[in-house]
Short mmCIF file of C-alpha atoms and ligand atoms in Angstrom, two decimals:
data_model
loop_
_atom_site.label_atom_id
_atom_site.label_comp_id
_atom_site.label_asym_id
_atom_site.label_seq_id
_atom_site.Cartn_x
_atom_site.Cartn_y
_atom_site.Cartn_z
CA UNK A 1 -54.78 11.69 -13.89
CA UNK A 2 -51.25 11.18 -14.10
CA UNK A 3 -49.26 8.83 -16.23
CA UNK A 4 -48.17 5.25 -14.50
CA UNK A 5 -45.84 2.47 -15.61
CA UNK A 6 -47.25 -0.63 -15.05
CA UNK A 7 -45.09 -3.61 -14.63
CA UNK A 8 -45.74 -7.01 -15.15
CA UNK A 9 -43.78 -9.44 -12.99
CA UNK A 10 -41.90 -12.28 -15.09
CA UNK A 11 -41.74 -15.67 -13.82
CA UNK A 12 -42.52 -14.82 -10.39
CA UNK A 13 -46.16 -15.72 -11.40
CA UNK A 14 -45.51 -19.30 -11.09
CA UNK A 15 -43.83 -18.68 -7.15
CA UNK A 16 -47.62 -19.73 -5.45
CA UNK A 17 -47.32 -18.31 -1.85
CA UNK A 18 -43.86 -17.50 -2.05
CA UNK A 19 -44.33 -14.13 -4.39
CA UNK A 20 -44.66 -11.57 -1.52
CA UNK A 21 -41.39 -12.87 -1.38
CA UNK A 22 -39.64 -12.09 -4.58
CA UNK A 23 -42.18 -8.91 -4.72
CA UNK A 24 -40.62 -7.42 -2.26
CA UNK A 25 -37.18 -7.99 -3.47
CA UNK A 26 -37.97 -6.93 -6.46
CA UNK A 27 -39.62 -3.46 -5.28
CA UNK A 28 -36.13 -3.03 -3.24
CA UNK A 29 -33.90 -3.46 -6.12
CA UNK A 30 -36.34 -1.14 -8.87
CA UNK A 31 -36.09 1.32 -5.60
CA UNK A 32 -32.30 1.50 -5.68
CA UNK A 33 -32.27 1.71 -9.20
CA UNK A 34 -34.66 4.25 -9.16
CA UNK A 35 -32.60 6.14 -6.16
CA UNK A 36 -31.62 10.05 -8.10
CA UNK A 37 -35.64 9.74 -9.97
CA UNK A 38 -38.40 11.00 -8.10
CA UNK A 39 -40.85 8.28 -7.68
CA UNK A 40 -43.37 6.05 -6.23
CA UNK A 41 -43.53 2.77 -5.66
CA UNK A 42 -47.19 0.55 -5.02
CA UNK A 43 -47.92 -3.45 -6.14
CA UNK A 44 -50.37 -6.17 -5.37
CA UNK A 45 -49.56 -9.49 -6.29
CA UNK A 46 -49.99 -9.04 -10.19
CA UNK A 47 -48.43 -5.66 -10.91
CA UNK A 48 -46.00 -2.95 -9.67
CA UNK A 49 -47.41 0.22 -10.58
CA UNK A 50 -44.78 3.09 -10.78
CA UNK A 51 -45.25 7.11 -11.03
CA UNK A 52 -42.63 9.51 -11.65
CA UNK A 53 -42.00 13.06 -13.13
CA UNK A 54 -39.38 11.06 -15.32
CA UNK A 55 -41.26 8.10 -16.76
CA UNK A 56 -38.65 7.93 -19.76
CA UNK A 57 -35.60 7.99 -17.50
CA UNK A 58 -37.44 5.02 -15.20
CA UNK A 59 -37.91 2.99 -17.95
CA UNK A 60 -34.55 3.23 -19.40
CA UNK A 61 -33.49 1.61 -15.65
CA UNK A 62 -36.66 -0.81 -15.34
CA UNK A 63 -34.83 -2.07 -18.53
CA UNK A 64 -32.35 -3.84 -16.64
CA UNK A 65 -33.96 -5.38 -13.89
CA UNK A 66 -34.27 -9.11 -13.75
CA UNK A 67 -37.53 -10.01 -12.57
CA UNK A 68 -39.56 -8.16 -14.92
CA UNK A 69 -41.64 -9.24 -17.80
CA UNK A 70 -43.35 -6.10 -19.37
CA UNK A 71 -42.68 -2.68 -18.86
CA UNK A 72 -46.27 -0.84 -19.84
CA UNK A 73 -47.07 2.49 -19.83
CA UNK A 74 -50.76 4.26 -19.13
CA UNK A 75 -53.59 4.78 -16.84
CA UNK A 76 -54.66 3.43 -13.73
CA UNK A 77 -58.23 5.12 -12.28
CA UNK A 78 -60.97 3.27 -9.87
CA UNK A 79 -64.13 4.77 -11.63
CA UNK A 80 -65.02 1.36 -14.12
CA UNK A 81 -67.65 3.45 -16.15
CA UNK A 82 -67.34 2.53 -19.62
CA UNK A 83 -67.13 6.45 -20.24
CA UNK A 84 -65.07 6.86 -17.91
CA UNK A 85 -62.44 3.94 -19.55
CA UNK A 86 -63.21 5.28 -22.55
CA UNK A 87 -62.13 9.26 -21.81
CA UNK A 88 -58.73 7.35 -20.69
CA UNK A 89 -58.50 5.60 -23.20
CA UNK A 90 -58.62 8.62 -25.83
CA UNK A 91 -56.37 10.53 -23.27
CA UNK A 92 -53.64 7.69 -24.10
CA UNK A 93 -54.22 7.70 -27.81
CA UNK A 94 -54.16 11.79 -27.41
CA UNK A 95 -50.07 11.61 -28.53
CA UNK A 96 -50.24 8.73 -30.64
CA UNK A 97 -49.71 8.30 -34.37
CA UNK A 98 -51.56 5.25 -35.92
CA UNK A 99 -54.04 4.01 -38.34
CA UNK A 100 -54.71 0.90 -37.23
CA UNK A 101 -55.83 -0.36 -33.75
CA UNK A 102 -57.15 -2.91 -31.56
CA UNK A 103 -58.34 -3.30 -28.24
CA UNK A 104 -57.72 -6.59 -25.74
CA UNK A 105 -59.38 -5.98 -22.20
CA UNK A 106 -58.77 -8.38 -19.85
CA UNK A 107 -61.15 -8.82 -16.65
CA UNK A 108 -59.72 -10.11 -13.25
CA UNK A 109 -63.40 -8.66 -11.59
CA UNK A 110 -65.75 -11.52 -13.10
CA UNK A 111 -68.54 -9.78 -11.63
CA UNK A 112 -67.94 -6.38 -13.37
CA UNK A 113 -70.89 -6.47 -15.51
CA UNK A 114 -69.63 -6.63 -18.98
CA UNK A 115 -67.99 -9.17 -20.36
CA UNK A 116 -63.97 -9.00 -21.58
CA UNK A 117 -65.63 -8.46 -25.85
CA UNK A 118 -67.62 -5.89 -25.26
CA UNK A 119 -65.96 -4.05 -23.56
CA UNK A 120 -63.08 -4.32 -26.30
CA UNK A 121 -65.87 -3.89 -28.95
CA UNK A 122 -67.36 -0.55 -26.70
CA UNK A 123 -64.27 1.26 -25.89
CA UNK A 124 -63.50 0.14 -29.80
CA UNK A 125 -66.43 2.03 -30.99
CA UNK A 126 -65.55 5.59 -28.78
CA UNK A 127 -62.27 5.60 -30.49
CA UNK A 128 -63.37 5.27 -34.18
CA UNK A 129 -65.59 8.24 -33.29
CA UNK A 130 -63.21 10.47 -31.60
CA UNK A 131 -60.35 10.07 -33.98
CA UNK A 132 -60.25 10.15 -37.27
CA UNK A 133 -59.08 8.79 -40.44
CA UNK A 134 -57.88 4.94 -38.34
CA UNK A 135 -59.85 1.59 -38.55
CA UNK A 136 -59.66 -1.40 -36.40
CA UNK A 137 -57.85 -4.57 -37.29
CA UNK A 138 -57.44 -6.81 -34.76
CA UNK A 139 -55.27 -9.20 -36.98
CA UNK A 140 -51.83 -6.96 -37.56
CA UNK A 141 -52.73 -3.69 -35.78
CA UNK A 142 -50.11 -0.81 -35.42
CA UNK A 143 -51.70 -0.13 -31.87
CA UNK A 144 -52.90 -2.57 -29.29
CA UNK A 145 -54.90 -0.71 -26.70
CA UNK A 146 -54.87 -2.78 -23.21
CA UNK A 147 -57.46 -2.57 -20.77
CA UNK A 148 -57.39 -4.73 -17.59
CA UNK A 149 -60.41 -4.65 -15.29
CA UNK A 150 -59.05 -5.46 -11.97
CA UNK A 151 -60.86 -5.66 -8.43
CA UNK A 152 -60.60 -1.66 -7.57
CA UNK A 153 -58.93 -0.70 -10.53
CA UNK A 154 -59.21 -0.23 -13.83
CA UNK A 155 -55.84 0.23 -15.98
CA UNK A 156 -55.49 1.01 -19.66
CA UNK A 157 -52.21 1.33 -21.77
CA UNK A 158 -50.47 0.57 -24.97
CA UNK A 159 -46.93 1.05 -24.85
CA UNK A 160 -45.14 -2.50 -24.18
CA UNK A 161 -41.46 -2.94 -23.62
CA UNK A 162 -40.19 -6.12 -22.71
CA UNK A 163 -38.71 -6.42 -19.91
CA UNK A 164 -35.37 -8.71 -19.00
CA UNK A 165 -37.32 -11.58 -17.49
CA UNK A 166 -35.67 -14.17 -14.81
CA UNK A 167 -35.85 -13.31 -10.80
CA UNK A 168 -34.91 -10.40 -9.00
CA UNK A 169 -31.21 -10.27 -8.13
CA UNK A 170 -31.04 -11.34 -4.46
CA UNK A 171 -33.78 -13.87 -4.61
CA UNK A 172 -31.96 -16.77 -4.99
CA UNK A 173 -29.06 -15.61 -2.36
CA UNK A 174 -25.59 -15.31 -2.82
CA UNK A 175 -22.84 -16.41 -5.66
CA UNK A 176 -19.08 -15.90 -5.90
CA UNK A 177 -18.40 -15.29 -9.74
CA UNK A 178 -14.64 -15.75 -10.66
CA UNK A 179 -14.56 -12.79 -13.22
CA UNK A 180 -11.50 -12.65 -15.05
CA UNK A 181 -10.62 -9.93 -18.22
CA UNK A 182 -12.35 -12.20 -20.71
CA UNK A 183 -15.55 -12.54 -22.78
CA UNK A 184 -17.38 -15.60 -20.79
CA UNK A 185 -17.08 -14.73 -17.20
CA UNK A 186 -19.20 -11.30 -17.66
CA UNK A 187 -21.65 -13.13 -19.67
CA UNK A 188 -22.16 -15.93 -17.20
CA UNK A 189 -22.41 -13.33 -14.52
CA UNK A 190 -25.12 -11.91 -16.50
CA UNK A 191 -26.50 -15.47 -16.53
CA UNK A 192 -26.21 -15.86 -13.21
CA UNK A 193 -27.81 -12.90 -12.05
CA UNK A 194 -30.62 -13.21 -13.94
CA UNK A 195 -31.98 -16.71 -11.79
CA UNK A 196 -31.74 -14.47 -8.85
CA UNK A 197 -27.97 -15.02 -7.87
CA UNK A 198 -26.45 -11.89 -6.02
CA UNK A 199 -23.09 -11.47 -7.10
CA UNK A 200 -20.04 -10.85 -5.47
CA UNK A 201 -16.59 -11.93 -7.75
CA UNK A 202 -13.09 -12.76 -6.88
CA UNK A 203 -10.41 -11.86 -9.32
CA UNK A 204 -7.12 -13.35 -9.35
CA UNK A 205 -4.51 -10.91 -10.02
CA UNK A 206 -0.86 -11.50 -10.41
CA UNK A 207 1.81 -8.53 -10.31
CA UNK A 208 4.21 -7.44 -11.61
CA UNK A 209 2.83 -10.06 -14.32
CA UNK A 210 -0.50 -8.43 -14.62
CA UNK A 211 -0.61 -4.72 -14.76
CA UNK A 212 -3.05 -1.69 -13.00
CA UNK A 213 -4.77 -2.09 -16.85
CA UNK A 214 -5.54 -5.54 -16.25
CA UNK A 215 -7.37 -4.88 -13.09
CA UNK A 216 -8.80 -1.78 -13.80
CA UNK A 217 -10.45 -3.52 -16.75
CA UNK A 218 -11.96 -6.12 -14.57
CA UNK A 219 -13.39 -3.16 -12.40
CA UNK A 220 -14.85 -1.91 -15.18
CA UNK A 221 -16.59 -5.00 -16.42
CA UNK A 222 -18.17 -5.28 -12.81
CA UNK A 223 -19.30 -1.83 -12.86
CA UNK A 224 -20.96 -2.56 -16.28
CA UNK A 225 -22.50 -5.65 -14.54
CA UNK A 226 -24.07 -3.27 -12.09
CA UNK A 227 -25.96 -2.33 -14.45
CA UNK A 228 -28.06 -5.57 -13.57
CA UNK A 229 -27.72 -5.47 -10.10
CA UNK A 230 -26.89 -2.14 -8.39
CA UNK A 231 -23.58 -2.84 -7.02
CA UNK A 232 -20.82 -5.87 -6.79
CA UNK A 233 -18.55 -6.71 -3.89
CA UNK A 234 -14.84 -7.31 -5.74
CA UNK A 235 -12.13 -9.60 -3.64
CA UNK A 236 -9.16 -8.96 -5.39
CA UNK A 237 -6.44 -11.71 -4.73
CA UNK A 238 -2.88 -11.79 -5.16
CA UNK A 239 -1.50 -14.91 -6.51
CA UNK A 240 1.61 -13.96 -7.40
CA UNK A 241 3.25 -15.82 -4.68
CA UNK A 242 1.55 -18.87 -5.82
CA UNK A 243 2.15 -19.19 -9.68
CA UNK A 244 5.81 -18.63 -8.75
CA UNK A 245 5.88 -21.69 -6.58
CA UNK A 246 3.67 -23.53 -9.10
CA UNK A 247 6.25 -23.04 -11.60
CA UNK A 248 9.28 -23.26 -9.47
CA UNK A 249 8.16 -26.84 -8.36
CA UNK A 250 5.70 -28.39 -9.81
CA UNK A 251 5.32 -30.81 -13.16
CA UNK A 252 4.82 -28.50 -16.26
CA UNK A 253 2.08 -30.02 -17.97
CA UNK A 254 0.19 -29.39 -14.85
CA UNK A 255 1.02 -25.70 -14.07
CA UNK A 256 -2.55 -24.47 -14.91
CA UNK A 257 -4.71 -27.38 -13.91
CA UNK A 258 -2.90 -26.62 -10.51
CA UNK A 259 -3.40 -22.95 -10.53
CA UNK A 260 -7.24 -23.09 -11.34
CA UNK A 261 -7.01 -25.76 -8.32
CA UNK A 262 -5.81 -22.99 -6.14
CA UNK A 263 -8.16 -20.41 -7.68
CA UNK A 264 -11.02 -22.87 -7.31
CA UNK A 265 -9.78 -23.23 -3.73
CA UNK A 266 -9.52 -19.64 -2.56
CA UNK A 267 -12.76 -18.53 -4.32
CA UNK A 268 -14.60 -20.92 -2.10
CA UNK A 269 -13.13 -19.99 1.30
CA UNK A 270 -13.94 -16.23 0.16
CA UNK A 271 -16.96 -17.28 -1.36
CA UNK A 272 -18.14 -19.52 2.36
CA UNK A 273 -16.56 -16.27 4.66
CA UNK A 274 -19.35 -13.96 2.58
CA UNK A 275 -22.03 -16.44 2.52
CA UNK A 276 -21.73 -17.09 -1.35
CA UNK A 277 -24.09 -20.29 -1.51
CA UNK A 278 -22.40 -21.31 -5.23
CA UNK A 279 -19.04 -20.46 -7.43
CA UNK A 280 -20.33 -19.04 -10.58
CA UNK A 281 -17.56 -19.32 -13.22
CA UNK A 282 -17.20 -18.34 -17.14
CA UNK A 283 -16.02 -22.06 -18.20
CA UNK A 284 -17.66 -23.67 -21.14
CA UNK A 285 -16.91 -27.27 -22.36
CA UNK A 286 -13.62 -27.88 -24.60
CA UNK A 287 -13.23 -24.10 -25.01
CA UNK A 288 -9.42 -24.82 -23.60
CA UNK A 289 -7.81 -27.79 -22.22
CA UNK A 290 -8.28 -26.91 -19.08
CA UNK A 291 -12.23 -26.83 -19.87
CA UNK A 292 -12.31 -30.46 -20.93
CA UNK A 293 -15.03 -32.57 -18.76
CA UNK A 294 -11.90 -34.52 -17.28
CA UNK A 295 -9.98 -31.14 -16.91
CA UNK A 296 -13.07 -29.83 -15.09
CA UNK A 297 -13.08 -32.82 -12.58
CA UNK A 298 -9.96 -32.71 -11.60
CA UNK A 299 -10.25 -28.85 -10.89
CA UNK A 300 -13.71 -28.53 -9.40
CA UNK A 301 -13.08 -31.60 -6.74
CA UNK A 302 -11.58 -29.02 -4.61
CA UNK A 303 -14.77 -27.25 -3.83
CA UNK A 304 -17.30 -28.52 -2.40
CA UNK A 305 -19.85 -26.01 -3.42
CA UNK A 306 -21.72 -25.73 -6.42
CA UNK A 307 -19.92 -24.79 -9.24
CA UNK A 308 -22.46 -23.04 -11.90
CA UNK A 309 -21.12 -22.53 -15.27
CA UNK A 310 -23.76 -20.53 -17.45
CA UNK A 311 -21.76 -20.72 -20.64
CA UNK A 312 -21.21 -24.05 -20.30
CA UNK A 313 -23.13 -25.17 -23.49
CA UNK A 314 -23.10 -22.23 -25.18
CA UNK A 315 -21.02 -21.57 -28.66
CA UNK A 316 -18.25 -18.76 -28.21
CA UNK A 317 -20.75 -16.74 -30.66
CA UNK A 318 -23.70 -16.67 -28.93
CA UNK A 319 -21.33 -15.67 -25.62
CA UNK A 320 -20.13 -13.31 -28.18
CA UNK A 321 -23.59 -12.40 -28.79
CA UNK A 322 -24.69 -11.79 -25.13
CA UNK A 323 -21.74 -10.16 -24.01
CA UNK A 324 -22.55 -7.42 -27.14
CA UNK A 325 -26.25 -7.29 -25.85
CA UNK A 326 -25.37 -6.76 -22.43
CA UNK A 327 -22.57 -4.25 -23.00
CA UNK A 328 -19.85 -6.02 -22.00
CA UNK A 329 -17.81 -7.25 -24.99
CA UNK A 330 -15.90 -3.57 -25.92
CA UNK A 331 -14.25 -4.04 -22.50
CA UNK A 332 -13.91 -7.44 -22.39
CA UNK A 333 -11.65 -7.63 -26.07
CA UNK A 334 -9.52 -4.70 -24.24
CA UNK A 335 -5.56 -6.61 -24.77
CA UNK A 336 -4.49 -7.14 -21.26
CA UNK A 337 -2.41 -10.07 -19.74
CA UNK A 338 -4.26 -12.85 -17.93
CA UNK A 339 -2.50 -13.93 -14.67
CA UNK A 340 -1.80 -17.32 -16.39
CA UNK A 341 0.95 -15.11 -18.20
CA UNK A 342 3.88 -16.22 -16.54
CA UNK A 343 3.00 -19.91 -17.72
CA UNK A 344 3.07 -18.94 -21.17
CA UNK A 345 3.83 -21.28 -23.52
CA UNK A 346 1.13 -23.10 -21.94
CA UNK A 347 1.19 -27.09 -22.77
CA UNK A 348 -1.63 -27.79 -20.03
CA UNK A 349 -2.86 -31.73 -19.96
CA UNK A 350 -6.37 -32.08 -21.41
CA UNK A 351 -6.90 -35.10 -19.27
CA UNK A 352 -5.18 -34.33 -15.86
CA UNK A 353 -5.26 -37.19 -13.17
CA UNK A 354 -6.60 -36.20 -9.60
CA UNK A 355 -3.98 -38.39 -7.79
CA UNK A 356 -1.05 -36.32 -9.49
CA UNK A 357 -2.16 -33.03 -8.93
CA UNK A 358 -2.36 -34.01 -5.33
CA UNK A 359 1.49 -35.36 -5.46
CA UNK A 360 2.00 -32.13 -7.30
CA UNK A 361 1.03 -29.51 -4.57
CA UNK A 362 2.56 -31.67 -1.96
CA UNK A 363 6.09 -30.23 -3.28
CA UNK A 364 5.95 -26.95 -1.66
CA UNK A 365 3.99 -25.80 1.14
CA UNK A 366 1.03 -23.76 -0.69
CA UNK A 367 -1.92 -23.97 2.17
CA UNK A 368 0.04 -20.92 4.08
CA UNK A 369 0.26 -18.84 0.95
CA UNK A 370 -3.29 -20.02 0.43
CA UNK A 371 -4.00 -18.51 4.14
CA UNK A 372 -1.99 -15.42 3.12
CA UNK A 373 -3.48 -14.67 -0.37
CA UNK A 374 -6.93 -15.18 1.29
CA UNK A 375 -5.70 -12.85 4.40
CA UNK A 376 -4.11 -9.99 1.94
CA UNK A 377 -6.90 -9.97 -0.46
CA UNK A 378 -8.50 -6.65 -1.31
CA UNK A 379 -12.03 -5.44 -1.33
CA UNK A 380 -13.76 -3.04 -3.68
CA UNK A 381 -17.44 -2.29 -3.81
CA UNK A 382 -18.14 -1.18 -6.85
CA UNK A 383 -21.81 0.79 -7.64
CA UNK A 384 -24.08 2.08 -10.17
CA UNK A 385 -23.46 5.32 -8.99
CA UNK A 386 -23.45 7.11 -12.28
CA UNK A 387 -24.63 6.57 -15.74
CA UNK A 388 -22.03 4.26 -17.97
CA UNK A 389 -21.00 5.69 -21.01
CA UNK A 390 -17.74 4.59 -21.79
CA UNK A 391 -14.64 2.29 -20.18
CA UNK A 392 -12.66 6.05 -18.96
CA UNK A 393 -15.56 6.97 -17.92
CA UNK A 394 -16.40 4.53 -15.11
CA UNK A 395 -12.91 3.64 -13.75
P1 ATP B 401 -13.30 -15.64 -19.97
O1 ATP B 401 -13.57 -17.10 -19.84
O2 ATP B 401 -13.94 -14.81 -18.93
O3 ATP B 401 -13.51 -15.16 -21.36
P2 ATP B 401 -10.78 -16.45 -20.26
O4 ATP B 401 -11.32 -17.19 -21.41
O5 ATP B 401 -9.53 -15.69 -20.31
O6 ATP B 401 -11.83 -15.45 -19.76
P3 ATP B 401 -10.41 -18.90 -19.09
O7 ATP B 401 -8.96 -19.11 -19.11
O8 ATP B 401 -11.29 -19.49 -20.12
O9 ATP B 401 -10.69 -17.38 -19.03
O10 ATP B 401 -10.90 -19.29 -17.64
C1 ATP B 401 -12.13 -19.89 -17.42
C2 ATP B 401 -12.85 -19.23 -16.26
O11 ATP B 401 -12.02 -19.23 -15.08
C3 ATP B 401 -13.13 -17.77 -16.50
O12 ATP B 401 -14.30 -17.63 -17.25
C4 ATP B 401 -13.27 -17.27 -15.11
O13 ATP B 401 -14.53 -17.59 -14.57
C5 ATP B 401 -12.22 -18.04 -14.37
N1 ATP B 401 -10.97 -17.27 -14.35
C6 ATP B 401 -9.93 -17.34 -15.20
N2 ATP B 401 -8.97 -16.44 -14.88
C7 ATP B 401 -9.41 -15.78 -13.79
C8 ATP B 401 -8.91 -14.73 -12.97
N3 ATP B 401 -7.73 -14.16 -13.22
N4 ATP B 401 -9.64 -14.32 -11.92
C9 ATP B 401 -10.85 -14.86 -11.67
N5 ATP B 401 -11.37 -15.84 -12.40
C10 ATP B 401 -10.69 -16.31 -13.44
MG1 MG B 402 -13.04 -18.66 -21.43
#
């Protein structure tokens, strides 16, 4: 009887019909993640049940994938015999240190012939005595043993991990996040990715006033992202061409509410080519003037897709927070320019009027460098394909 890891599915639960569905995502992105581990994959519609000759190294991956509630580790047998759970059952507590202990069974089979209690309080007694020196306390064990009774299976195990919750990556279709160098667009990727959103991202570069750094740091950030999702399709667009004209001709206390315009623009003509279905973006209310609810009117009116902002109500610390939790804050604090650099000193409007911005971009003729930014832009897929350790490491 070999080890298994038992997973149990997050919110799919609540998906009715639809969770062959997100099951089978699911199993396809644990399978790519899984790809260099030996491994096998089998589920019914209440567990995935996993064996490998590397359970440790699995569950350091299952770890990251969205869609997953618990991460459990034990037994799975069809012979229902109490002795039979019970010699499991001491085969799983074999390793273990502990003094105290309790035991929850849960029965999906209402006709196995024992109810859920005494089977607890049976499997209970074999283990007080097999091992010595423990007791039972069933109000602040050290050990929970688990035993589910399902239709033609029986599984037992202790070890819980919890698991990232949300939806597999994928199941919710497509998004275009604009990732830029900083803190918030990472995290709200994270966000993102975690209702189901596949991610692609468009980054706005802007040389020679951004440097190789600058974009090399925002290929790292993706590749840290992978983490969550296996790979990321990168557009990288030059708007150098752009700014230039922006600041050649256009009103000063407008230059960035026009640029984010033109961002906003060409991330959802990329985002529509790629069948994004949303822009995902790292905004989050009054953080700058050009995040003020006016501010954000004036800029998102040029799409006509969803714009999701998953920082949008969240504090700078608890971005802070995230991005440190997910592993993306060391490379997002990196000091590289943003492609806003050339309008620095910035004196941006915090309540920009619609009607100008459109007299504003009707000085020079941006739709062809538009076309040609969009035409010149660059493509990078960037995978998991190695383990991250540090930011030289995965450029
Ligand atoms: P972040 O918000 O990621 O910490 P930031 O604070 O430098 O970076 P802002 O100026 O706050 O960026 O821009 C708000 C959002 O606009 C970013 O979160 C990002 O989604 C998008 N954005 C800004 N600059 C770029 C860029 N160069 N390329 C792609 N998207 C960008
Ligand atoms: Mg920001």
């Amino acid at each position: 009887m070999n080890e298994v890891i038992i997973i149990k599915y997050a919110e799919l639960n609540t998906k009715g019909d639809n969770i062959n569905y997100f099951i089978k995502i699911l199993k396809n992105n644990i399978e790519s993640s899984l790809e260099n581990i030996n491994h096998e994959i089998t589920y019914d519609k209440g567990r995935m049940y996993i064996t490998s000759d590397n359970i440790s190294k699995c569950i350091d991956k299952l770890k990251n994938i969205f869609g997953i509630h618990e991460i459990n580790v034990g037994y799975e047998f069809s012979d229902n015999s109490i002795d039979n759970i019970g010699n499991n059952v001491l085969k799983l507590l074999s390793d273990k240190e502990f003094k105290t202990f309790k035991v929850n069974t849960k029965r999906a089979d209402k006709t196995y012939p024992l109810e859920s209690m005494e089977v607890s309080r049976k499997i209970g007694g074999i283990i007080l005595k097999n091992i010595k020196d423990i007791h039972a306390d069933v109000h602040n064990p050290e050990l929970s043993v688990e035993i589910e009774i399902r239709f033609k299976k029986v599984l037992v195990y202790t070890s819980k991990y919890r698991g990232l919750g949300g939806y597999p990556v994928g199941a919710s279709g497509k998004g275009m996040l604009m990732l830029s160098g900083g803190i918030d667009s990472p995290v709200s990727g994270y966000l993102a990715m975690k209702r189901g959103i596949r991610l692609e991202a468009v980054y706005f570069d802007a040389p020679p006033h951004t440097s190789v750094d600058a974009l090399n740091k925002v290929k790292s950030l993706c590749k840290i992202l992978c983490n969550y999702s296996g790979y990321i399709k990168l557009h990288v667009v030059n708007l150098t061409k752009i700014e230039e004209e922006i600041l050649k001709n256009c009103d000063r206390d407008y230059l960035i509410t026009i640029m984010r315009r033109y961002m906003y623009r060409i991330a959802t003509s990329i985002a529509y080519k790629n069948n994004c279905k949303c822009i995902v973006n790292g905004e989050s209310i009054g953080q700058v003037a050009s995040q003020t609810l006016t501010s954000m009117s004036a800029i998102e009116c040029v799409s006509d897709l969803p714009i999701i902002r998953p920082c949008a109500c969240l504090d700078k610390l608890d971005i802070i927070e995230i991005s440190k939790r997910i592993g993306t804050y060391e490379t997002s604090i990196l000091p590289y320019e943003d492609c806003c650099t050339i309008f620095v000193p910035k004196h941006p409007v915090i309540n920009p009027n619609k009607n100008k911005c459109i007299e504003e971009e009707k000085k020079y003729d941006f739709d062809t460098l538009v076309k040609e930014a969009i035409n010149n832009e660059k493509i990078i897929k960037i995978e998991l394909n190695h383990e991250y350790n540090s930011f030289n490491d995965i450029l």
